[in-house]
Amino acid sequence: MGTPCHFALFELRPSFRLDLEQLATRYRELARGVHPDRFADASEREQRLALEHSASLNEAYQTLKNPPKRARYLLALGGHELPLEVTVHDPEFLLQQMELREELEDLQDSADLAGIAVFKRRLKVAQDALNESFAACWDDAAQREQAERLMRRMQFLDKLTYEVRQLEERLDD
């Protein structure tokens, strides 16, 4: 058996809907238990095991706290390995992606901080809606394709949100 399920590490049942504050609290408790300082006087093997446990705990936390990563992980738990890059047969979304990218470029060119704030709020609303849709269908085998499509949309919006934050930071300097 390989590494334990990310959810099991936190004593959670696999679910898309998570209490992120509870997850963060549990992460801090578990991280304290495997902190390298606690193993300063331990054997080399114990130190290595603590480090490995700390690394897998951190990876699990980073995956579960991020909705697109959590969605991808849940789909993979269902026994489906998902290629990272895939041709998306989702013409409506591809059009939306192009429009959002153009809008972001215009905001960047005009250095419109107020416009960027509005754009970021719209992205957040879209992300929340996708999260809800994914939560409703991820564990239904009949809606597998739809869940994958939603997860890919989530990944795109997550990346776009990151780019918006970077733009804000550049304009704030």
mmCIF file of C-alpha atoms in Angstrom:
data_model
loop_
_atom_site.group_PDB
_atom_site.id
_atom_site.type_symbol
_atom_site.label_atom_id
_atom_site.label_comp_id
_atom_site.label_asym_id
_atom_site.label_seq_id
_atom_site.Cartn_x
_atom_site.Cartn_y
_atom_site.Cartn_z
ATOM 1 C CA MET A 1 0.000 0.000 0.000
ATOM 2 C CA GLY A 2 1.366 3.408 -0.948
ATOM 3 C CA THR A 3 0.711 6.714 0.741
ATOM 4 C CA PRO A 4 -2.563 7.021 2.633
ATOM 5 C CA CYS A 5 -5.439 8.883 1.065
ATOM 6 C CA HIS A 6 -5.191 12.651 1.605
ATOM 7 C CA PHE A 7 -8.588 12.636 3.298
ATOM 8 C CA ALA A 8 -7.587 9.792 5.631
ATOM 9 C CA LEU A 9 -4.555 11.782 6.811
ATOM 10 C CA PHE A 10 -6.981 14.383 8.163
ATOM 11 C CA GLU A 11 -9.541 11.809 9.316
ATOM 12 C CA LEU A 12 -12.070 13.091 6.788
ATOM 13 C CA ARG A 13 -14.300 11.132 4.486
ATOM 14 C CA PRO A 14 -13.710 11.921 0.797
ATOM 15 C CA SER A 15 -15.956 14.819 -0.089
ATOM 16 C CA PHE A 16 -15.739 17.943 -2.206
ATOM 17 C CA ARG A 17 -17.414 20.068 0.451
ATOM 18 C CA LEU A 18 -14.906 20.645 3.239
ATOM 19 C CA ASP A 19 -14.754 22.973 6.200
ATOM 20 C CA LEU A 20 -11.503 24.736 5.264
ATOM 21 C CA GLU A 21 -11.023 26.213 8.743
ATOM 22 C CA GLN A 22 -11.347 22.753 10.284
ATOM 23 C CA LEU A 23 -8.909 21.421 7.661
ATOM 24 C CA ALA A 24 -6.374 24.180 8.469
ATOM 25 C CA THR A 25 -6.687 23.570 12.213
ATOM 26 C CA ARG A 26 -6.201 19.815 11.773
ATOM 27 C CA TYR A 27 -3.236 20.458 9.460
ATOM 28 C CA ARG A 28 -1.533 22.668 12.072
ATOM 29 C CA GLU A 29 -2.107 20.038 14.797
ATOM 30 C CA LEU A 30 -0.673 17.237 12.651
ATOM 31 C CA ALA A 31 2.211 19.379 11.352
ATOM 32 C CA ARG A 32 3.293 20.168 14.916
ATOM 33 C CA GLY A 33 3.539 16.436 15.592
ATOM 34 C CA VAL A 34 6.008 15.849 12.752
ATOM 35 C CA HIS A 35 7.935 19.134 12.948
ATOM 36 C CA PRO A 36 11.692 18.499 12.427
ATOM 37 C CA ASP A 37 12.513 20.251 15.739
ATOM 38 C CA ARG A 38 10.692 17.475 17.595
ATOM 39 C CA PHE A 39 13.033 14.924 16.027
ATOM 40 C CA ALA A 40 16.338 16.763 16.537
ATOM 41 C CA ASP A 41 17.591 14.081 18.941
ATOM 42 C CA ALA A 42 15.965 11.141 17.143
ATOM 43 C CA SER A 43 17.727 8.569 14.992
ATOM 44 C CA GLU A 44 18.450 9.397 11.360
ATOM 45 C CA ARG A 45 15.699 6.984 10.286
ATOM 46 C CA GLU A 46 13.121 8.642 12.583
ATOM 47 C CA GLN A 47 14.174 12.056 11.286
ATOM 48 C CA ARG A 48 13.776 10.881 7.686
ATOM 49 C CA LEU A 49 10.353 9.349 8.405
ATOM 50 C CA ALA A 50 9.204 12.549 10.131
ATOM 51 C CA LEU A 51 10.387 14.577 7.134
ATOM 52 C CA GLU A 52 8.579 12.258 4.707
ATOM 53 C CA HIS A 53 5.420 12.392 6.807
ATOM 54 C CA SER A 54 5.667 16.181 6.977
ATOM 55 C CA ALA A 55 6.062 16.365 3.181
ATOM 56 C CA SER A 56 3.070 14.101 2.492
ATOM 57 C CA LEU A 57 0.981 16.006 5.041
ATOM 58 C CA ASN A 58 1.850 19.291 3.327
ATOM 59 C CA GLU A 59 1.071 17.869 -0.126
ATOM 60 C CA ALA A 60 -2.277 16.550 1.119
ATOM 61 C CA TYR A 61 -3.141 19.922 2.667
ATOM 62 C CA GLN A 62 -2.177 21.883 -0.474
ATOM 63 C CA THR A 63 -4.342 19.532 -2.553
ATOM 64 C CA LEU A 64 -7.403 19.544 -0.306
ATOM 65 C CA LYS A 65 -7.530 23.282 0.404
ATOM 66 C CA ASN A 66 -7.582 24.170 -3.331
ATOM 67 C CA PRO A 67 -10.960 23.394 -4.969
ATOM 68 C CA PRO A 68 -9.637 22.510 -8.482
ATOM 69 C CA LYS A 69 -6.884 20.313 -7.024
ATOM 70 C CA ARG A 70 -9.393 18.724 -4.630
ATOM 71 C CA ALA A 71 -11.753 18.076 -7.560
ATOM 72 C CA ARG A 72 -8.979 16.470 -9.642
ATOM 73 C CA TYR A 73 -7.917 14.373 -6.627
ATOM 74 C CA LEU A 74 -11.469 13.138 -5.998
ATOM 75 C CA LEU A 75 -11.852 12.158 -9.647
ATOM 76 C CA ALA A 76 -8.493 10.351 -9.514
ATOM 77 C CA LEU A 77 -9.580 8.554 -6.301
ATOM 78 C CA GLY A 78 -12.473 7.213 -8.334
ATOM 79 C CA GLY A 79 -9.896 5.282 -10.309
ATOM 80 C CA HIS A 80 -9.482 7.656 -13.240
ATOM 81 C CA GLU A 81 -6.044 9.062 -13.947
ATOM 82 C CA LEU A 82 -6.520 12.402 -15.608
ATOM 83 C CA PRO A 83 -3.970 13.811 -18.025
ATOM 84 C CA LEU A 84 -2.935 17.321 -16.959
ATOM 85 C CA GLU A 85 -3.185 18.765 -20.450
ATOM 86 C CA VAL A 86 -6.095 17.621 -22.514
ATOM 87 C CA THR A 87 -7.952 18.858 -25.550
ATOM 88 C CA VAL A 88 -11.115 20.310 -24.111
ATOM 89 C CA HIS A 89 -14.221 19.551 -26.133
ATOM 90 C CA ASP A 90 -16.116 22.394 -24.571
ATOM 91 C CA PRO A 91 -16.611 25.072 -27.272
ATOM 92 C CA GLU A 92 -18.762 27.287 -25.037
ATOM 93 C CA PHE A 93 -16.055 27.372 -22.387
ATOM 94 C CA LEU A 94 -13.236 27.880 -24.895
ATOM 95 C CA LEU A 95 -15.065 30.974 -26.132
ATOM 96 C CA GLN A 96 -15.522 32.181 -22.551
ATOM 97 C CA GLN A 97 -11.791 31.610 -21.899
ATOM 98 C CA MET A 98 -10.833 33.751 -24.897
ATOM 99 C CA GLU A 99 -13.203 36.527 -23.813
ATOM 100 C CA LEU A 100 -11.879 36.489 -20.229
ATOM 101 C CA ARG A 101 -8.263 36.556 -21.446
ATOM 102 C CA GLU A 102 -8.991 39.511 -23.763
ATOM 103 C CA GLU A 103 -10.764 41.333 -20.954
ATOM 104 C CA LEU A 104 -7.797 40.767 -18.643
ATOM 105 C CA GLU A 105 -5.388 42.038 -21.327
ATOM 106 C CA ASP A 106 -7.484 45.208 -21.730
ATOM 107 C CA LEU A 107 -7.478 45.743 -17.959
ATOM 108 C CA GLN A 108 -3.703 45.215 -17.932
ATOM 109 C CA ASP A 109 -3.169 47.690 -20.796
ATOM 110 C CA SER A 110 -5.308 50.332 -19.090
ATOM 111 C CA ALA A 111 -3.911 49.540 -15.607
ATOM 112 C CA ASP A 112 -7.513 49.808 -14.374
ATOM 113 C CA LEU A 113 -7.344 48.724 -10.712
ATOM 114 C CA ALA A 114 -11.064 49.273 -10.102
ATOM 115 C CA GLY A 115 -11.896 47.248 -13.217
ATOM 116 C CA ILE A 116 -9.530 44.507 -12.084
ATOM 117 C CA ALA A 117 -11.282 44.354 -8.694
ATOM 118 C CA VAL A 118 -14.666 43.943 -10.433
ATOM 119 C CA PHE A 119 -13.200 41.297 -12.761
ATOM 120 C CA LYS A 120 -11.785 39.409 -9.748
ATOM 121 C CA ARG A 121 -15.191 39.448 -8.027
ATOM 122 C CA ARG A 122 -16.829 38.066 -11.201
ATOM 123 C CA LEU A 123 -14.239 35.279 -11.305
ATOM 124 C CA LYS A 124 -14.973 34.460 -7.647
ATOM 125 C CA VAL A 125 -18.716 34.195 -8.377
ATOM 126 C CA ALA A 126 -17.973 31.930 -11.368
ATOM 127 C CA GLN A 127 -15.639 29.793 -9.224
ATOM 128 C CA ASP A 128 -18.237 29.447 -6.465
ATOM 129 C CA ALA A 129 -20.848 28.367 -9.034
ATOM 130 C CA LEU A 130 -18.464 25.785 -10.540
ATOM 131 C CA ASN A 131 -17.606 24.475 -7.073
ATOM 132 C CA GLU A 132 -21.313 23.995 -6.326
ATOM 133 C CA SER A 133 -21.921 22.253 -9.661
ATOM 134 C CA PHE A 134 -18.931 19.965 -9.130
ATOM 135 C CA ALA A 135 -19.999 19.136 -5.562
ATOM 136 C CA ALA A 136 -23.392 18.091 -6.908
ATOM 137 C CA CYS A 137 -22.065 15.638 -9.490
ATOM 138 C CA TRP A 138 -18.528 14.410 -8.687
ATOM 139 C CA ASP A 139 -19.496 11.085 -7.111
ATOM 140 C CA ASP A 140 -22.202 10.218 -9.645
ATOM 141 C CA ALA A 141 -20.690 7.848 -12.235
ATOM 142 C CA ALA A 142 -23.328 8.899 -14.761
ATOM 143 C CA GLN A 143 -22.087 12.496 -14.539
ATOM 144 C CA ARG A 144 -18.406 11.607 -14.746
ATOM 145 C CA GLU A 145 -17.761 13.513 -17.979
ATOM 146 C CA GLN A 146 -19.535 16.576 -16.654
ATOM 147 C CA ALA A 147 -17.478 16.440 -13.428
ATOM 148 C CA GLU A 148 -14.254 16.301 -15.464
ATOM 149 C CA ARG A 149 -15.417 19.216 -17.617
ATOM 150 C CA LEU A 150 -16.228 21.258 -14.513
ATOM 151 C CA MET A 151 -12.860 20.393 -12.932
ATOM 152 C CA ARG A 152 -11.056 21.649 -16.072
ATOM 153 C CA ARG A 153 -13.059 24.876 -15.957
ATOM 154 C CA MET A 154 -12.144 25.213 -12.272
ATOM 155 C CA GLN A 155 -8.452 24.803 -13.116
ATOM 156 C CA PHE A 156 -8.664 27.507 -15.783
ATOM 157 C CA LEU A 157 -10.407 30.005 -13.473
ATOM 158 C CA ASP A 158 -7.922 29.214 -10.698
ATOM 159 C CA LYS A 159 -5.006 29.985 -13.044
ATOM 160 C CA LEU A 160 -6.714 33.161 -14.262
ATOM 161 C CA THR A 161 -7.319 34.299 -10.667
ATOM 162 C CA TYR A 162 -3.633 33.763 -9.946
ATOM 163 C CA GLU A 163 -2.730 35.905 -12.978
ATOM 164 C CA VAL A 164 -5.116 38.630 -11.797
ATOM 165 C CA ARG A 165 -3.429 38.671 -8.370
ATOM 166 C CA GLN A 166 -0.008 38.939 -10.028
ATOM 167 C CA LEU A 167 -1.258 41.845 -12.154
ATOM 168 C CA GLU A 168 -2.616 43.603 -9.057
ATOM 169 C CA GLU A 169 0.745 43.212 -7.327
ATOM 170 C CA ARG A 170 2.629 44.615 -10.340
ATOM 171 C CA LEU A 171 0.283 47.603 -10.551
ATOM 172 C CA ASP A 172 0.508 48.200 -6.795
ATOM 173 C CA ASP A 173 4.308 48.520 -6.956
#
